[in-house]
CSV table of C-alpha atoms in Angstrom, one decimal:
chain,number,residue,atom,x,y,z
A,242,UNK,CA,-78.0,3.8,-36.7
A,243,UNK,CA,-80.3,6.7,-35.9
A,244,UNK,CA,-79.8,8.6,-32.7
A,245,UNK,CA,-82.2,10.1,-30.2
A,246,UNK,CA,-84.5,12.6,-31.9
A,247,UNK,CA,-86.6,15.3,-30.4
A,248,UNK,CA,-89.3,17.6,-31.8
A,249,UNK,CA,-89.9,20.4,-32.1
A,250,UNK,CA,-86.4,21.8,-32.2
A,251,UNK,CA,-87.7,25.1,-30.9
A,252,UNK,CA,-91.1,26.1,-29.4
A,253,UNK,CA,-92.3,29.5,-28.6
A,254,UNK,CA,-95.5,29.8,-26.6
A,255,UNK,CA,-97.5,32.2,-24.6
A,256,UNK,CA,-97.7,32.1,-20.8
A,257,UNK,CA,-100.6,29.9,-19.7
A,258,UNK,CA,-100.6,27.7,-22.8
A,259,UNK,CA,-99.9,23.9,-22.7
A,260,UNK,CA,-97.0,22.4,-24.7
A,261,UNK,CA,-96.0,18.9,-25.7
A,262,UNK,CA,-92.4,17.9,-26.4
A,263,UNK,CA,-91.6,14.6,-28.1
A,264,UNK,CA,-88.7,12.2,-27.8
A,265,UNK,CA,-87.9,9.2,-30.0
A,266,UNK,CA,-85.2,7.1,-28.3
A,267,UNK,CA,-82.7,4.9,-30.0
A,268,UNK,CA,-84.4,1.7,-31.2
A,269,UNK,CA,-84.1,-1.0,-28.6
A,270,UNK,CA,-83.2,1.3,-25.7
A,271,UNK,CA,-85.4,0.5,-22.8
A,272,UNK,CA,-84.5,3.4,-20.5
A,273,UNK,CA,-85.5,7.0,-21.3
A,274,UNK,CA,-84.7,10.2,-19.4
A,275,UNK,CA,-85.8,13.8,-19.5
A,276,UNK,CA,-83.6,16.6,-18.3
A,277,UNK,CA,-84.0,20.3,-18.3
A,278,UNK,CA,-81.1,22.8,-19.0
A,279,UNK,CA,-81.7,26.3,-17.9
A,280,UNK,CA,-79.5,29.3,-17.1
A,281,UNK,CA,-80.4,29.5,-13.5
A,282,UNK,CA,-80.6,25.8,-12.6
A,283,UNK,CA,-78.1,24.1,-14.9
A,284,UNK,CA,-78.8,20.6,-16.0
A,285,UNK,CA,-81.4,18.9,-13.9
A,286,UNK,CA,-83.1,15.5,-14.0
A,287,UNK,CA,-86.9,15.5,-14.6
A,288,UNK,CA,-88.2,11.9,-15.1
A,289,UNK,CA,-87.0,8.4,-15.9
A,290,UNK,CA,-88.8,5.5,-17.6
A,291,UNK,CA,-87.4,2.0,-17.5
A,292,UNK,CA,-89.3,-0.7,-19.4
A,293,UNK,CA,-92.7,-1.5,-17.8
A,294,UNK,CA,-91.7,-0.2,-14.3
A,295,UNK,CA,-93.4,2.8,-12.7
A,296,UNK,CA,-91.5,5.9,-13.8
A,297,UNK,CA,-89.2,7.8,-11.4
A,298,UNK,CA,-90.9,11.2,-11.3
A,299,UNK,CA,-88.8,12.6,-8.5
A,300,UNK,CA,-87.3,15.4,-10.6
A,301,UNK,CA,-90.5,17.0,-11.9
A,302,UNK,CA,-90.7,20.5,-10.5
A,303,UNK,CA,-94.4,20.8,-10.2
A,304,UNK,CA,-97.7,19.1,-11.0
A,305,UNK,CA,-97.9,21.1,-14.2
A,306,UNK,CA,-95.3,18.7,-15.6
A,307,UNK,CA,-96.1,15.2,-16.7
A,308,UNK,CA,-94.7,12.6,-19.1
A,309,UNK,CA,-95.7,9.4,-20.6
A,310,UNK,CA,-94.1,6.8,-22.7
A,311,UNK,CA,-96.3,4.8,-25.1
A,312,UNK,CA,-95.4,1.3,-26.1
A,313,UNK,CA,-92.0,1.5,-24.5
A,314,UNK,CA,-90.7,3.8,-27.2
A,315,UNK,CA,-91.8,7.4,-27.9
A,316,UNK,CA,-92.2,9.7,-24.9
A,317,UNK,CA,-94.1,13.0,-24.6
A,318,UNK,CA,-93.3,15.6,-21.9
A,319,UNK,CA,-96.3,17.8,-21.3
A,320,UNK,CA,-96.1,21.2,-19.5
A,321,UNK,CA,-99.5,22.7,-18.6
A,322,UNK,CA,-100.2,26.4,-18.0
A,323,UNK,CA,-96.6,27.3,-19.0
A,324,UNK,CA,-94.8,29.9,-16.9
A,325,UNK,CA,-91.8,32.1,-18.0
A,326,UNK,CA,-89.6,30.1,-15.6
A,327,UNK,CA,-90.3,27.0,-17.7
A,328,UNK,CA,-88.2,28.5,-20.5
A,329,UNK,CA,-85.3,26.1,-21.0
A,330,UNK,CA,-83.8,23.5,-23.2
A,331,UNK,CA,-85.4,20.1,-22.6
A,332,UNK,CA,-83.1,17.2,-23.3
A,333,UNK,CA,-84.1,13.6,-23.7
A,334,UNK,CA,-81.7,10.7,-23.4
A,335,UNK,CA,-81.9,6.9,-23.8
A,336,UNK,CA,-79.8,4.0,-22.8
A,337,UNK,CA,-79.7,0.2,-23.3
A,338,UNK,CA,-80.7,-1.8,-20.2
A,339,UNK,CA,-80.8,-4.0,-18.3
A,340,UNK,CA,-77.0,-4.1,-18.7
A,341,UNK,CA,-76.8,-1.6,-15.9
A,342,UNK,CA,-73.6,-0.1,-17.3
A,343,UNK,CA,-74.6,1.6,-20.4
A,344,UNK,CA,-74.2,5.2,-21.4
A,345,UNK,CA,-77.0,7.7,-21.8
A,346,UNK,CA,-77.2,9.1,-25.4
A,347,UNK,CA,-78.8,12.5,-25.8
A,348,UNK,CA,-81.0,14.1,-28.3
A,349,UNK,CA,-80.5,17.6,-29.7
A,350,UNK,CA,-83.1,19.0,-27.3
A,351,UNK,CA,-86.1,21.3,-27.6
A,352,UNK,CA,-85.6,25.0,-26.8
A,353,UNK,CA,-88.8,26.2,-25.1
A,354,UNK,CA,-89.4,29.9,-24.8
A,355,UNK,CA,-92.4,31.1,-22.8
A,356,UNK,CA,-93.4,34.7,-23.5
B,244,UNK,CA,-77.2,13.1,-2.0
B,245,UNK,CA,-74.6,13.4,-4.7
B,246,UNK,CA,-73.1,16.7,-5.9
B,247,UNK,CA,-70.7,17.5,-8.7
B,248,UNK,CA,-68.6,20.6,-8.7
B,249,UNK,CA,-66.8,22.2,-11.6
B,250,UNK,CA,-64.8,25.2,-10.3
B,251,UNK,CA,-63.7,26.6,-13.7
B,252,UNK,CA,-66.5,28.4,-15.4
B,253,UNK,CA,-64.3,29.2,-18.4
B,254,UNK,CA,-61.0,28.0,-19.8
B,255,UNK,CA,-59.1,28.8,-22.9
B,256,UNK,CA,-56.2,27.0,-24.7
B,257,UNK,CA,-54.2,27.5,-27.9
B,258,UNK,CA,-54.6,25.0,-30.6
B,259,UNK,CA,-52.3,21.9,-30.2
B,260,UNK,CA,-51.7,22.6,-26.5
B,261,UNK,CA,-52.9,20.6,-23.6
B,262,UNK,CA,-55.7,21.7,-21.2
B,263,UNK,CA,-57.1,20.1,-18.0
B,264,UNK,CA,-60.6,20.6,-16.8
B,265,UNK,CA,-61.3,19.9,-13.1
B,266,UNK,CA,-64.2,18.1,-11.5
B,267,UNK,CA,-64.8,17.0,-7.9
B,268,UNK,CA,-67.8,15.1,-6.5
B,269,UNK,CA,-69.3,14.1,-3.3
B,270,UNK,CA,-71.0,10.8,-2.6
B,271,UNK,CA,-71.3,8.0,-0.1
B,272,UNK,CA,-71.8,5.4,-2.8
B,273,UNK,CA,-69.1,2.9,-3.5
B,274,UNK,CA,-70.2,1.9,-7.0
B,275,UNK,CA,-70.7,4.6,-9.6
B,276,UNK,CA,-69.8,5.9,-13.0
B,277,UNK,CA,-68.3,9.3,-13.9
B,278,UNK,CA,-68.6,10.9,-17.3
B,279,UNK,CA,-67.5,13.9,-19.3
B,280,UNK,CA,-69.9,15.2,-21.8
B,281,UNK,CA,-69.3,17.8,-24.4
B,282,UNK,CA,-72.0,20.2,-25.6
B,283,UNK,CA,-71.0,22.3,-28.6
B,284,UNK,CA,-73.2,25.3,-29.8
B,285,UNK,CA,-75.4,22.8,-31.7
B,286,UNK,CA,-76.7,21.8,-28.2
B,287,UNK,CA,-76.1,18.1,-28.8
B,288,UNK,CA,-74.6,16.4,-25.7
B,289,UNK,CA,-71.8,14.1,-26.8
B,290,UNK,CA,-70.1,11.6,-24.5
B,291,UNK,CA,-66.4,12.2,-24.3
B,292,UNK,CA,-65.2,9.6,-21.8
B,293,UNK,CA,-66.5,7.5,-18.9
B,294,UNK,CA,-64.9,5.9,-15.9
B,295,UNK,CA,-66.1,3.1,-13.8
B,296,UNK,CA,-65.3,3.7,-10.1
B,297,UNK,CA,-64.2,0.2,-9.5
B,298,UNK,CA,-61.5,0.4,-12.1
B,299,UNK,CA,-58.2,1.8,-10.9
B,300,UNK,CA,-56.9,2.4,-14.4
B,301,UNK,CA,-57.7,5.9,-15.8
B,302,UNK,CA,-59.8,5.9,-19.0
B,303,UNK,CA,-58.5,7.2,-22.2
B,304,UNK,CA,-60.1,7.9,-25.6
B,305,UNK,CA,-57.7,9.1,-28.2
B,306,UNK,CA,-56.7,12.7,-27.2
B,307,UNK,CA,-58.9,12.6,-24.1
B,308,UNK,CA,-57.8,11.1,-20.8
B,309,UNK,CA,-58.9,11.4,-17.2
B,310,UNK,CA,-57.2,11.5,-13.9
B,311,UNK,CA,-59.5,9.6,-11.5
B,312,UNK,CA,-58.6,10.0,-7.8
B,313,UNK,CA,-61.2,8.0,-6.0
B,314,UNK,CA,-60.1,8.8,-2.5
B,315,UNK,CA,-59.9,12.5,-3.2
B,316,UNK,CA,-63.2,12.3,-5.2
B,317,UNK,CA,-61.6,14.0,-8.1
B,318,UNK,CA,-62.1,13.4,-11.8
B,319,UNK,CA,-60.3,15.7,-14.2
B,320,UNK,CA,-60.3,15.7,-18.0
B,321,UNK,CA,-57.1,16.2,-20.0
B,322,UNK,CA,-57.4,17.2,-23.6
B,323,UNK,CA,-54.1,16.8,-25.5
B,324,UNK,CA,-53.3,18.4,-28.9
B,325,UNK,CA,-56.4,20.7,-28.6
B,326,UNK,CA,-58.3,21.3,-31.8
B,327,UNK,CA,-60.7,24.1,-32.8
B,328,UNK,CA,-63.5,21.5,-32.8
B,329,UNK,CA,-63.0,21.0,-29.1
B,330,UNK,CA,-64.5,24.4,-28.4
B,331,UNK,CA,-67.6,23.6,-26.4
B,332,UNK,CA,-69.2,23.4,-22.9
B,333,UNK,CA,-67.9,20.4,-20.9
B,334,UNK,CA,-70.0,18.8,-18.2
B,335,UNK,CA,-68.8,16.4,-15.6
B,336,UNK,CA,-71.5,13.9,-14.5
B,337,UNK,CA,-72.0,11.3,-11.8
B,338,UNK,CA,-74.2,8.2,-12.0
B,339,UNK,CA,-75.0,5.9,-9.2
B,340,UNK,CA,-74.7,2.2,-10.2
B,341,UNK,CA,-77.8,0.2,-9.5
B,342,UNK,CA,-78.2,-3.5,-10.1
B,343,UNK,CA,-79.3,-4.1,-13.7
B,344,UNK,CA,-80.3,-0.5,-14.3
B,345,UNK,CA,-78.8,2.8,-15.0
B,346,UNK,CA,-79.7,5.9,-12.9
B,347,UNK,CA,-80.1,9.6,-13.5
B,348,UNK,CA,-77.1,11.7,-14.2
B,349,UNK,CA,-76.0,14.4,-11.7
B,350,UNK,CA,-74.3,17.2,-13.6
B,351,UNK,CA,-71.8,19.8,-12.7
B,352,UNK,CA,-72.3,23.4,-13.8
B,353,UNK,CA,-70.0,23.0,-16.7
B,354,UNK,CA,-66.8,24.6,-18.0
B,355,UNK,CA,-66.8,26.6,-21.2
B,356,UNK,CA,-63.6,25.8,-23.2
B,357,UNK,CA,-62.4,28.0,-26.0
B,358,UNK,CA,-59.7,26.8,-28.3
B,359,UNK,CA,-57.8,29.6,-30.1
B,360,UNK,CA,-55.9,29.2,-33.4
């Protein structure tokens, strides 16, 4: 079946602009994660959605970052007033729960460049 | 807090040879999973192999196997009969096991593997 998809593949924006990144998880997967991959920080967790529970936002680096998941499926990560340090690859992953043992499957990522 | 350490930033191996990538981790948890993910230049993170901490038997997936030493908190990946397509960045990752739910992955800094013909 179809894997995790993300759009856009690449995004170039100017400092101070807002951006939205989209993630379509694997159909039926109830858990969805956002990670950021940057040269300086490596791979770091941002936010986690599980079903109808309140999301785990503990990894969001600042209040400029927010995410939502509509209808338990598609998720949008929004970065307001982008800064150059926001330049990174943003990866989305989904997993099938509530098995509690399943693997996270990743999308191809969105490369964000802030000029 | 959990940490994952990959001490080899870069490795190289000749085609058909065997290579071992190292990973150590630190945790006070007793139930967890360990993973190796591969990230080729296409950027897609691909699961290579996973190990449940409660299982003593080392996981294997075709040419890929792990040496899981729970007491030493070590989780190395062995790639046998290396192929050109194995060229990629390899990440070791830790996941705490919670009842009924998965948890976030904690990644190491990665090892860049180059397979030469």
